[in-house]
């Protein structure tokens, strides 16, 4: 099978992959990178075009009769993507595929520079960032493991050369480790700012709903509006927030709104369409 | 730019009002301690007054204007009567590690300001409970105080049982600005972040008189990875953290009424304050009243703390009348046997808090005995334990267990607790190692034949 050929994982992928797209599950196609290889010590390398930077995608692979997947964020340029920490990335892999179209990629053994490059993969802004961070790994070890070793090494150095009590050395060692952690975090912040400013791609995954809501707000004006059907999760929250100063008509209200925001226009007159979102005029009294 | 000016002008007015109130009674605080207290007191009194007027049926705009006029009258009359007391600000020349601290904090502030100015409101709870409701309140169309309305306290967009401090403050800032925007929806987080760091630095400096230790503690808190996000996310978790740690610092100075006021502010920020921090702070107040475990108890100071806390009564009464409750989920108790393992993994192994809690708990265990022998230490370690026990209980035995399983709240709750925890263990560490030559921790020590340890 050649690279980027559309694959046959599609059925399986649909079952397991739940991309952050509003409303229902959507058919997702995966593109094969390699087949029949040993997962031992391998990572995948992708050549991502600049306009895809930050895009969320799945890496899907099959071992024997089972399929596994891992979510990742695209980095513009040629970069490796870590799979070795995934417990299911082992043994003979029948095929590995990604859900990004037209992206060349390959399987390889990570070099020293690849290891450093993967370690420097920045934290991304995601809806989950407010609750937890994804963290980093170096040479397949959790970054926390290194941060735990640093205090003891620092303490040994301080105890030997500064002749301070061990407890004080450990405390100072913790500060050294915490500083190293903070330097890495600072790099994350700088990378986030740089990428956002350079690629101007908006705030994934709210980019479409924001563009839609900004325009819908102008069209709706002072008239009442409502949501027909369900717009789930953060997308619905964003719509209600963005239009919070305009008269909202909740579900079940006796007086219908002048406009509906919906994912399914049902043949109504569409005033605005962006991605999955429709603004339709309500003609019913 | 105008929005930032409106937001910080609003804060400045609150600071001035808070400073005026603190000037009305004698205290022994530094100007910087008074400043951090003034920020929070101004926000607390202003928003609670506006809320109380709104509960009585007055509109946001009228309540805001009335409160602002009253605050202005208090400030002006105190000024003309000579009641405004302030100590001259004194700023010492920073040492190298303080420059490093300022650089680390400066980076966070830069990142926060970038988020405020270059990104829009993004995170779900802010879009719903905090800025969603605040924008509805500001707009006036989707807001009601009629409990039968779907818009009751912005219930169509967020949780109506959540307190209103942040909601009202943002709506008032938008009134001041004349429009709503996404900076207003999040800018207060930066203020709370700075207050937290200032409070930690000042509290450690006060009890230890060691600049490097104060800088170290402030640095540890500033670098907690979630802080840089929460300072620009528009959530109330960072507000709870600020009020709780300022309350604890006030109690360490023996300011009981102030401690109660700030504890009330934590509750007014988010219900977590009532469950996770009020019992701990009350425990600290109680333990600080005895010279030893069998000593005489100073009920009067407990009364002062409780009277400060009682200022939150308008909200608690309103909450009770409308049966709003304090939790988003069902109130049933149910032990989850895997919760402790999940907590351990989330707190000790995950990248979100990095290695913070490993060292916090190690430090607490190391200084436990010394803390129990010291009156302040005993109060602090018990307050720490009560908060920690409350967190474990909430996540293991209530419906909040689901927020532990899906990782949506546990790390935020630990972040709320982090400033208080760092303050407590820094005190314990200092207590335990007081005999060490502290003033220059990196100075080399060599053995002297005649006088034991000497600094080289």
CSV table of C-alpha atoms in Angstrom, one decimal, chain B:
chain,number,residue,atom,x,y,z
B,1,UNK,CA,-6.8,49.7,25.7
B,2,UNK,CA,-9.9,51.5,26.9
B,3,UNK,CA,-11.2,48.2,28.2
B,4,UNK,CA,-8.0,47.5,30.2
B,5,UNK,CA,-8.2,51.1,31.6
B,6,UNK,CA,-11.9,50.5,32.5
B,7,UNK,CA,-11.0,47.2,34.3
B,8,UNK,CA,-8.0,48.6,36.1
B,9,UNK,CA,-9.8,51.9,36.9
B,10,UNK,CA,-12.6,49.8,38.4
B,11,UNK,CA,-9.9,47.9,40.5
B,12,UNK,CA,-8.3,51.2,41.5
B,13,UNK,CA,-11.6,52.5,42.8
B,14,UNK,CA,-12.2,49.3,44.7
B,15,UNK,CA,-8.6,49.5,46.2
B,16,UNK,CA,-9.2,53.1,47.3
B,17,UNK,CA,-12.5,52.1,48.9
B,18,UNK,CA,-10.9,49.1,50.5
B,19,UNK,CA,-8.0,51.2,51.8
B,20,UNK,CA,-10.4,53.7,53.3
B,21,UNK,CA,-12.3,50.9,55.2
B,22,UNK,CA,-9.0,49.5,56.5
B,23,UNK,CA,-8.0,53.0,57.6
B,24,UNK,CA,-11.1,53.2,59.9
B,25,UNK,CA,-9.5,51.0,62.5
B,26,UNK,CA,-6.0,50.5,63.9
B,27,UNK,CA,-3.8,47.9,62.4
B,28,UNK,CA,-0.2,47.0,62.2
B,29,UNK,CA,0.2,46.1,58.6
B,30,UNK,CA,2.7,47.2,56.0
B,31,UNK,CA,1.5,49.3,53.1
B,32,UNK,CA,1.8,46.3,50.8
B,33,UNK,CA,-0.3,44.0,53.1
B,34,UNK,CA,-2.9,46.7,53.2
B,35,UNK,CA,-2.8,47.0,49.4
B,36,UNK,CA,-3.5,43.3,48.8
B,37,UNK,CA,-6.3,43.3,51.4
B,38,UNK,CA,-7.8,46.5,49.9
B,39,UNK,CA,-8.1,44.9,46.4
B,40,UNK,CA,-10.2,42.0,47.7
B,41,UNK,CA,-12.2,44.0,50.3
B,42,UNK,CA,-13.2,46.6,47.7
B,43,UNK,CA,-14.3,43.9,45.2
B,44,UNK,CA,-16.1,42.0,48.0
B,45,UNK,CA,-18.0,44.9,49.5
B,46,UNK,CA,-18.9,46.5,46.2
B,47,UNK,CA,-20.3,43.3,44.6
B,48,UNK,CA,-22.1,42.2,47.8
B,49,UNK,CA,-23.7,45.6,48.2
B,50,UNK,CA,-24.9,45.6,44.6
B,51,UNK,CA,-26.2,42.0,44.9
B,52,UNK,CA,-28.1,42.9,48.1
B,53,UNK,CA,-29.7,45.9,46.3
B,54,UNK,CA,-30.6,43.6,43.4
B,55,UNK,CA,-32.1,41.1,45.7
B,56,UNK,CA,-34.3,43.9,46.9
B,57,UNK,CA,-35.5,44.5,43.3
B,58,UNK,CA,-33.2,47.3,42.2
B,59,UNK,CA,-31.7,47.1,38.7
B,60,UNK,CA,-28.0,46.4,38.2
B,61,UNK,CA,-27.3,49.9,36.8
B,62,UNK,CA,-29.1,51.7,39.7
B,63,UNK,CA,-27.6,49.4,42.3
B,64,UNK,CA,-24.1,50.0,40.7
B,65,UNK,CA,-24.5,53.7,40.7
B,66,UNK,CA,-25.9,53.8,44.2
B,67,UNK,CA,-23.1,51.7,45.5
B,68,UNK,CA,-20.4,53.7,43.7
B,69,UNK,CA,-21.8,56.9,45.1
B,70,UNK,CA,-21.9,55.5,48.6
B,71,UNK,CA,-18.3,54.2,48.2
B,72,UNK,CA,-17.3,57.6,46.9
B,73,UNK,CA,-18.9,59.4,49.9
B,74,UNK,CA,-17.0,57.1,52.3
B,75,UNK,CA,-13.7,57.8,50.6
B,76,UNK,CA,-14.2,61.6,50.4
B,77,UNK,CA,-15.5,61.9,53.9
B,78,UNK,CA,-12.6,59.8,55.3
B,79,UNK,CA,-10.2,62.0,53.3
B,80,UNK,CA,-11.6,65.3,54.6
B,81,UNK,CA,-11.7,64.0,58.2
B,82,UNK,CA,-8.2,62.9,57.9
B,83,UNK,CA,-9.2,59.3,58.4
B,84,UNK,CA,-7.2,57.9,55.6
B,85,UNK,CA,-4.0,56.4,57.1
B,86,UNK,CA,-1.2,55.1,55.1
B,87,UNK,CA,2.4,54.2,55.7
B,88,UNK,CA,4.9,55.4,53.2
B,89,UNK,CA,5.7,52.7,50.7
B,90,UNK,CA,9.2,51.4,51.1
B,91,UNK,CA,10.7,49.3,48.4
B,92,UNK,CA,14.0,47.6,49.0
B,93,UNK,CA,16.6,47.2,46.3
B,94,UNK,CA,15.9,43.8,44.8
B,95,UNK,CA,18.5,41.1,45.2
B,96,UNK,CA,19.5,38.8,42.3
B,97,UNK,CA,17.0,36.1,43.2
B,98,UNK,CA,14.2,38.8,43.5
B,99,UNK,CA,15.1,39.9,39.9
B,100,UNK,CA,14.7,36.2,38.9
B,101,UNK,CA,11.4,36.0,40.7
B,102,UNK,CA,10.2,39.2,39.0
B,103,UNK,CA,11.3,37.9,35.6
B,104,UNK,CA,9.4,34.6,36.2
B,105,UNK,CA,6.3,36.5,37.3
B,106,UNK,CA,6.7,39.0,34.5
B,107,UNK,CA,6.7,36.2,31.9
B,108,UNK,CA,3.4,34.8,33.4
B,109,UNK,CA,1.8,38.3,33.3
B,110,UNK,CA,3.0,38.8,29.7
B,111,UNK,CA,1.4,35.5,28.7
B,112,UNK,CA,-1.8,36.3,30.6
B,113,UNK,CA,-2.0,39.8,29.0
B,114,UNK,CA,-1.4,38.2,25.6
B,115,UNK,CA,-4.2,35.7,26.2
B,116,UNK,CA,-6.5,38.5,27.3
B,117,UNK,CA,-5.8,40.7,24.3
B,118,UNK,CA,-5.2,38.2,21.5
B,119,UNK,CA,-7.7,35.4,22.3
B,120,UNK,CA,-11.4,35.3,23.0
B,121,UNK,CA,-13.4,33.8,25.9
B,122,UNK,CA,-12.9,30.1,25.3
B,123,UNK,CA,-13.2,27.8,28.2
B,124,UNK,CA,-16.6,26.2,28.9
B,125,UNK,CA,-17.3,27.1,32.5
B,126,UNK,CA,-16.5,30.7,31.8
B,127,UNK,CA,-18.8,30.8,28.8
B,128,UNK,CA,-21.5,29.4,31.0
B,129,UNK,CA,-21.4,30.1,34.7
B,130,UNK,CA,-19.2,33.2,35.0
B,131,UNK,CA,-19.0,35.3,31.9
B,132,UNK,CA,-22.1,33.8,30.3
B,133,UNK,CA,-24.2,34.9,33.3
B,134,UNK,CA,-22.3,38.2,33.6
B,135,UNK,CA,-23.0,39.1,30.0
B,136,UNK,CA,-26.6,38.2,30.4
B,137,UNK,CA,-26.8,40.4,33.5
B,138,UNK,CA,-25.1,43.2,31.7
B,139,UNK,CA,-27.4,42.8,28.7
B,140,UNK,CA,-30.5,42.7,31.0
B,141,UNK,CA,-32.7,40.8,28.6
B,142,UNK,CA,-31.8,37.3,29.7
B,143,UNK,CA,-31.6,37.8,33.4
B,144,UNK,CA,-34.3,37.6,36.1
B,145,UNK,CA,-34.6,37.5,39.9
B,146,UNK,CA,-37.9,35.8,39.5
B,147,UNK,CA,-37.3,32.2,40.6
B,148,UNK,CA,-40.0,30.9,38.2
B,149,UNK,CA,-38.2,32.4,35.2
B,150,UNK,CA,-35.9,30.3,33.0
B,151,UNK,CA,-33.5,33.3,33.2
B,152,UNK,CA,-33.4,33.2,37.0
B,153,UNK,CA,-29.8,34.2,37.9
B,154,UNK,CA,-28.8,33.4,34.3
B,155,UNK,CA,-29.9,29.8,34.8
B,156,UNK,CA,-30.5,29.3,31.1
B,157,UNK,CA,-26.8,29.6,30.4
B,158,UNK,CA,-25.0,28.7,33.7
B,159,UNK,CA,-25.6,27.3,37.1
B,160,UNK,CA,-27.8,29.6,39.2
B,161,UNK,CA,-26.5,28.2,42.5
B,162,UNK,CA,-23.0,29.7,41.8
B,163,UNK,CA,-22.3,32.9,43.7
B,164,UNK,CA,-22.3,36.2,42.0
B,165,UNK,CA,-19.2,38.1,43.0
B,166,UNK,CA,-17.3,37.6,39.7
B,167,UNK,CA,-20.6,37.9,37.7
B,168,UNK,CA,-21.5,41.2,39.1
B,169,UNK,CA,-17.9,42.6,39.0
B,170,UNK,CA,-17.7,41.9,35.3
B,171,UNK,CA,-21.1,43.3,34.6
B,172,UNK,CA,-20.2,46.5,36.4
B,173,UNK,CA,-17.0,46.8,34.5
B,174,UNK,CA,-18.9,46.4,31.3
B,175,UNK,CA,-21.3,49.1,32.5
B,176,UNK,CA,-18.3,51.3,33.2
B,177,UNK,CA,-16.8,50.5,29.7
B,178,UNK,CA,-20.2,50.9,28.0
B,179,UNK,CA,-20.0,47.6,26.3
B,180,UNK,CA,-19.1,44.0,26.9
B,181,UNK,CA,-15.9,42.4,25.5
B,182,UNK,CA,-13.7,39.4,26.0
B,183,UNK,CA,-11.1,41.2,28.0
B,184,UNK,CA,-13.7,42.1,30.6
B,185,UNK,CA,-14.8,38.5,30.7
B,186,UNK,CA,-11.4,37.4,32.0
B,187,UNK,CA,-9.2,40.3,33.2
B,188,UNK,CA,-10.0,39.9,36.9
B,189,UNK,CA,-8.0,36.7,37.0
B,190,UNK,CA,-4.8,38.6,36.6
B,191,UNK,CA,-5.6,40.8,39.6
B,192,UNK,CA,-6.2,37.7,41.8
B,193,UNK,CA,-3.0,36.1,40.5
B,194,UNK,CA,-1.0,39.2,41.6
B,195,UNK,CA,-2.8,39.3,44.9
B,196,UNK,CA,-1.9,35.6,45.6
B,197,UNK,CA,1.8,36.1,44.9
B,198,UNK,CA,1.9,39.4,46.9
B,199,UNK,CA,0.2,37.7,49.8
B,200,UNK,CA,2.5,34.7,49.8
B,201,UNK,CA,5.6,36.9,49.6
B,202,UNK,CA,4.5,39.3,52.4
B,203,UNK,CA,3.3,36.5,54.7
B,204,UNK,CA,6.5,34.5,54.5
B,205,UNK,CA,8.6,37.7,54.8
B,206,UNK,CA,6.7,38.6,57.9
B,207,UNK,CA,7.1,35.4,59.9
B,208,UNK,CA,10.6,34.5,58.7
B,209,UNK,CA,12.2,37.9,58.0
B,210,UNK,CA,14.0,36.1,55.1
B,211,UNK,CA,13.7,37.7,51.7
B,212,UNK,CA,15.0,34.7,49.8
B,213,UNK,CA,12.5,32.4,51.5
B,214,UNK,CA,9.7,34.8,50.7
B,215,UNK,CA,10.9,35.0,47.1
B,216,UNK,CA,11.2,31.2,46.9
B,217,UNK,CA,7.6,30.6,48.2
B,218,UNK,CA,6.2,33.2,45.8
B,219,UNK,CA,8.1,31.7,42.9
B,220,UNK,CA,6.8,28.2,43.7
B,221,UNK,CA,3.2,29.5,43.6
B,222,UNK,CA,3.7,31.6,40.6
B,223,UNK,CA,5.0,28.6,38.6
B,224,UNK,CA,2.2,26.3,39.4
B,225,UNK,CA,1.4,25.4,35.7
B,226,UNK,CA,-2.3,26.0,35.8
B,227,UNK,CA,-2.0,29.5,37.2
B,228,UNK,CA,-0.9,31.0,33.9
B,229,UNK,CA,-4.1,29.7,32.4
B,230,UNK,CA,-6.5,30.4,35.1
B,231,UNK,CA,-5.2,34.0,35.4
B,232,UNK,CA,-6.7,34.6,32.0
B,233,UNK,CA,-9.5,32.0,31.8
B,234,UNK,CA,-12.3,33.8,33.5
B,235,UNK,CA,-12.9,31.0,36.1
B,236,UNK,CA,-13.5,31.7,39.7
B,237,UNK,CA,-11.1,29.1,41.1
B,238,UNK,CA,-8.3,31.6,41.2
B,239,UNK,CA,-10.5,34.1,43.1
B,240,UNK,CA,-11.3,31.5,45.7
B,241,UNK,CA,-7.6,30.8,46.1
B,242,UNK,CA,-6.8,34.5,46.5
B,243,UNK,CA,-9.5,35.0,49.2
B,244,UNK,CA,-8.6,31.8,51.1
B,245,UNK,CA,-4.8,32.6,51.2
B,246,UNK,CA,-5.4,36.2,52.1
B,247,UNK,CA,-7.7,35.1,54.9
B,248,UNK,CA,-5.1,32.7,56.2
B,249,UNK,CA,-2.4,35.3,56.1
B,250,UNK,CA,-4.6,37.7,58.0
B,251,UNK,CA,-5.2,35.1,60.7
B,252,UNK,CA,-1.4,34.6,61.0
B,253,UNK,CA,-1.2,38.3,61.8
B,254,UNK,CA,-4.0,38.0,64.4
B,255,UNK,CA,-6.6,39.9,62.3
B,256,UNK,CA,-9.6,37.9,63.1
B,257,UNK,CA,-12.4,40.0,61.6
B,258,UNK,CA,-10.3,40.5,58.5
B,259,UNK,CA,-9.8,36.8,58.2
B,260,UNK,CA,-13.5,36.3,58.5
B,261,UNK,CA,-14.2,38.9,55.8
B,262,UNK,CA,-11.8,37.2,53.4
B,263,UNK,CA,-13.2,33.8,54.2
B,264,UNK,CA,-16.6,35.2,53.3
B,265,UNK,CA,-15.1,36.5,50.1
B,266,UNK,CA,-14.0,33.0,49.2
B,267,UNK,CA,-17.5,31.8,49.6
B,268,UNK,CA,-18.8,34.7,47.6
B,269,UNK,CA,-16.4,33.7,44.8
B,270,UNK,CA,-17.4,30.1,44.5
B,271,UNK,CA,-19.2,27.5,46.6
B,272,UNK,CA,-16.0,25.6,47.0
B,273,UNK,CA,-15.0,28.3,49.5
B,274,UNK,CA,-17.7,27.2,51.9
B,275,UNK,CA,-16.9,23.5,51.7
B,276,UNK,CA,-13.2,23.4,51.3
B,277,UNK,CA,-11.8,26.4,53.0
B,278,UNK,CA,-14.2,27.9,55.6
B,279,UNK,CA,-13.9,24.8,57.9
B,280,UNK,CA,-10.1,24.9,57.6
B,281,UNK,CA,-10.0,28.6,58.3
B,282,UNK,CA,-12.3,28.3,61.3
B,283,UNK,CA,-10.1,25.5,62.6
B,284,UNK,CA,-7.1,27.7,62.3
B,285,UNK,CA,-8.9,30.5,64.2
B,286,UNK,CA,-9.8,28.1,66.9
B,287,UNK,CA,-6.3,26.6,67.2
B,288,UNK,CA,-4.8,30.1,67.3
B,289,UNK,CA,-6.7,30.9,70.4
B,290,UNK,CA,-4.9,28.5,72.7
B,291,UNK,CA,-1.3,28.7,73.9
B,292,UNK,CA,-1.4,24.9,74.2
B,293,UNK,CA,-4.0,22.2,73.5
B,294,UNK,CA,-5.3,22.5,77.1
B,295,UNK,CA,-5.2,26.3,77.3
B,296,UNK,CA,-7.8,28.9,77.8
B,297,UNK,CA,-9.9,29.6,74.7
B,298,UNK,CA,-10.4,33.1,73.4
B,299,UNK,CA,-14.0,33.0,72.2
B,300,UNK,CA,-14.0,36.7,71.5
B,301,UNK,CA,-11.6,36.3,68.6
B,302,UNK,CA,-13.6,33.4,67.2
B,303,UNK,CA,-16.6,35.7,67.4
B,304,UNK,CA,-14.7,38.4,65.5
B,305,UNK,CA,-13.9,35.9,62.8
B,306,UNK,CA,-17.4,34.7,62.6
B,307,UNK,CA,-18.8,38.3,62.5
B,308,UNK,CA,-16.5,39.0,59.6
B,309,UNK,CA,-17.8,35.9,57.9
B,310,UNK,CA,-21.4,36.8,58.7
B,311,UNK,CA,-21.2,39.6,56.2
B,312,UNK,CA,-21.9,37.0,53.5
B,313,UNK,CA,-25.4,36.5,55.1
B,314,UNK,CA,-27.3,38.3,52.3
B,315,UNK,CA,-26.2,35.7,49.7
B,316,UNK,CA,-26.6,32.7,52.0
B,317,UNK,CA,-30.1,33.9,53.0
B,318,UNK,CA,-31.0,34.4,49.4
B,319,UNK,CA,-29.5,31.0,48.5
B,320,UNK,CA,-31.5,29.4,51.3
B,321,UNK,CA,-34.8,31.1,50.4
B,322,UNK,CA,-34.6,29.9,46.8
B,323,UNK,CA,-33.1,26.5,47.7
B,324,UNK,CA,-30.2,27.1,45.3
B,325,UNK,CA,-27.9,24.7,47.2
B,326,UNK,CA,-24.2,24.7,46.9
B,327,UNK,CA,-23.5,21.9,44.5
B,328,UNK,CA,-24.2,21.4,40.8
B,329,UNK,CA,-24.9,17.7,41.2
B,330,UNK,CA,-27.1,15.6,43.5
B,331,UNK,CA,-26.2,15.7,47.2
B,332,UNK,CA,-26.0,12.0,47.8
B,333,UNK,CA,-23.1,10.5,49.7
B,334,UNK,CA,-21.5,7.4,48.3
B,335,UNK,CA,-18.0,6.1,48.9
B,336,UNK,CA,-16.1,5.2,45.7
B,337,UNK,CA,-13.5,2.6,46.4
B,338,UNK,CA,-11.2,3.6,43.5
B,339,UNK,CA,-11.2,7.3,44.4
B,340,UNK,CA,-8.1,7.3,46.4
B,341,UNK,CA,-6.1,5.6,43.7
B,342,UNK,CA,-7.5,8.1,41.2
B,343,UNK,CA,-6.6,11.0,43.5
B,344,UNK,CA,-3.1,9.7,43.9
B,345,UNK,CA,-2.6,9.4,40.2
B,346,UNK,CA,-4.1,12.8,39.5
B,347,UNK,CA,-2.3,14.7,42.2
B,348,UNK,CA,1.1,13.0,42.5
B,349,UNK,CA,1.8,11.6,39.0
B,350,UNK,CA,0.2,13.9,36.5
B,351,UNK,CA,1.9,16.7,34.7
B,352,UNK,CA,-0.7,19.3,35.7
B,353,UNK,CA,0.7,20.1,39.1
B,354,UNK,CA,4.1,18.7,38.1
B,355,UNK,CA,6.0,17.6,41.3
B,356,UNK,CA,4.5,20.3,43.5
B,357,UNK,CA,2.4,18.0,45.8
B,358,UNK,CA,5.2,15.5,46.3
B,359,UNK,CA,7.3,18.2,47.9
B,360,UNK,CA,4.4,19.8,49.7
B,361,UNK,CA,3.4,16.5,51.4
B,362,UNK,CA,7.0,15.6,52.1
B,363,UNK,CA,7.6,19.0,53.7
B,364,UNK,CA,4.3,18.7,55.7
B,365,UNK,CA,5.4,15.3,57.0
B,366,UNK,CA,8.9,16.5,57.7
B,367,UNK,CA,7.7,19.5,59.8
B,368,UNK,CA,4.6,17.8,61.3
B,369,UNK,CA,6.0,17.4,64.8
B,370,UNK,CA,7.6,20.9,64.9
B,371,UNK,CA,4.4,22.4,63.7
B,372,UNK,CA,2.4,20.7,66.5
B,373,UNK,CA,4.7,22.2,69.1
B,374,UNK,CA,4.1,25.7,67.9
B,375,UNK,CA,0.8,27.5,68.3
B,376,UNK,CA,0.7,29.0,64.8
B,377,UNK,CA,2.2,25.9,63.3
B,378,UNK,CA,-0.5,23.8,64.9
B,379,UNK,CA,-3.2,26.0,63.5
B,380,UNK,CA,-1.7,26.0,60.0
B,381,UNK,CA,-1.1,22.2,59.8
B,382,UNK,CA,-4.6,21.5,61.1
B,383,UNK,CA,-6.1,24.0,58.6
B,384,UNK,CA,-4.1,22.3,55.9
B,385,UNK,CA,-5.3,18.8,57.0
B,386,UNK,CA,-8.9,19.9,57.2
B,387,UNK,CA,-8.8,21.3,53.7
B,388,UNK,CA,-7.1,18.3,52.3
B,389,UNK,CA,-9.6,16.0,54.1
B,390,UNK,CA,-12.4,18.0,52.7
B,391,UNK,CA,-11.0,17.6,49.1
B,392,UNK,CA,-10.6,13.9,49.6
B,393,UNK,CA,-14.1,13.6,51.0
B,394,UNK,CA,-15.7,15.6,48.3
B,395,UNK,CA,-14.0,13.6,45.5
B,396,UNK,CA,-14.3,10.2,47.0
B,397,UNK,CA,-17.8,10.3,48.6
B,398,UNK,CA,-20.0,12.7,46.7
B,399,UNK,CA,-21.3,13.2,43.2
B,400,UNK,CA,-18.1,15.2,42.5
B,401,UNK,CA,-16.4,11.8,42.1
B,402,UNK,CA,-17.3,12.1,38.4
B,403,UNK,CA,-15.2,15.2,38.1
B,404,UNK,CA,-12.3,13.2,39.5
B,405,UNK,CA,-12.9,10.4,36.9
B,406,UNK,CA,-13.1,12.7,34.0
B,407,UNK,CA,-10.3,15.0,35.2
B,408,UNK,CA,-12.4,18.1,35.0
B,409,UNK,CA,-12.2,19.6,38.4
B,410,UNK,CA,-9.6,17.9,40.6
B,411,UNK,CA,-6.6,19.8,39.3
B,412,UNK,CA,-8.5,23.1,39.6
B,413,UNK,CA,-9.4,22.3,43.2
B,414,UNK,CA,-5.8,21.4,44.0
B,415,UNK,CA,-4.8,24.7,42.4
B,416,UNK,CA,-7.2,26.6,44.7
B,417,UNK,CA,-5.5,24.8,47.6
B,418,UNK,CA,-1.9,25.4,46.3
B,419,UNK,CA,-1.2,28.9,47.6
B,420,UNK,CA,-2.5,28.0,51.1
B,421,UNK,CA,-0.6,24.8,51.1
B,422,UNK,CA,2.7,26.4,50.1
B,423,UNK,CA,2.3,29.0,52.8
B,424,UNK,CA,1.7,26.4,55.4
B,425,UNK,CA,4.6,24.1,54.5
B,426,UNK,CA,6.9,27.1,54.1
B,427,UNK,CA,6.1,28.0,57.7
B,428,UNK,CA,6.7,24.4,58.7
B,429,UNK,CA,10.0,24.2,56.9
B,430,UNK,CA,11.1,27.5,58.4
B,431,UNK,CA,10.1,26.4,61.8
B,432,UNK,CA,11.9,23.1,61.5
B,433,UNK,CA,15.1,24.6,60.3
B,434,UNK,CA,15.3,27.8,62.2
B,435,UNK,CA,18.7,26.9,63.6
B,436,UNK,CA,20.2,26.8,60.2
B,437,UNK,CA,22.1,29.9,59.0
B,438,UNK,CA,19.4,31.1,56.7
B,439,UNK,CA,20.3,34.6,55.6
B,440,UNK,CA,22.6,33.3,52.7
B,441,UNK,CA,21.5,29.8,51.9
B,442,UNK,CA,24.0,29.3,49.1
B,443,UNK,CA,27.0,30.6,51.1
B,444,UNK,CA,29.5,27.9,51.6
B,445,UNK,CA,29.9,26.7,55.2
B,446,UNK,CA,33.2,25.4,56.4
B,447,UNK,CA,34.1,23.7,59.7
B,448,UNK,CA,36.0,25.8,62.2
B,449,UNK,CA,38.1,24.2,64.8
B,450,UNK,CA,37.1,26.7,67.4
B,451,UNK,CA,33.5,27.7,66.8
B,452,UNK,CA,31.8,25.0,64.9
B,453,UNK,CA,30.0,26.1,61.7
B,454,UNK,CA,31.2,29.2,59.9
B,455,UNK,CA,30.0,30.9,56.7
B,456,UNK,CA,32.8,31.2,54.2
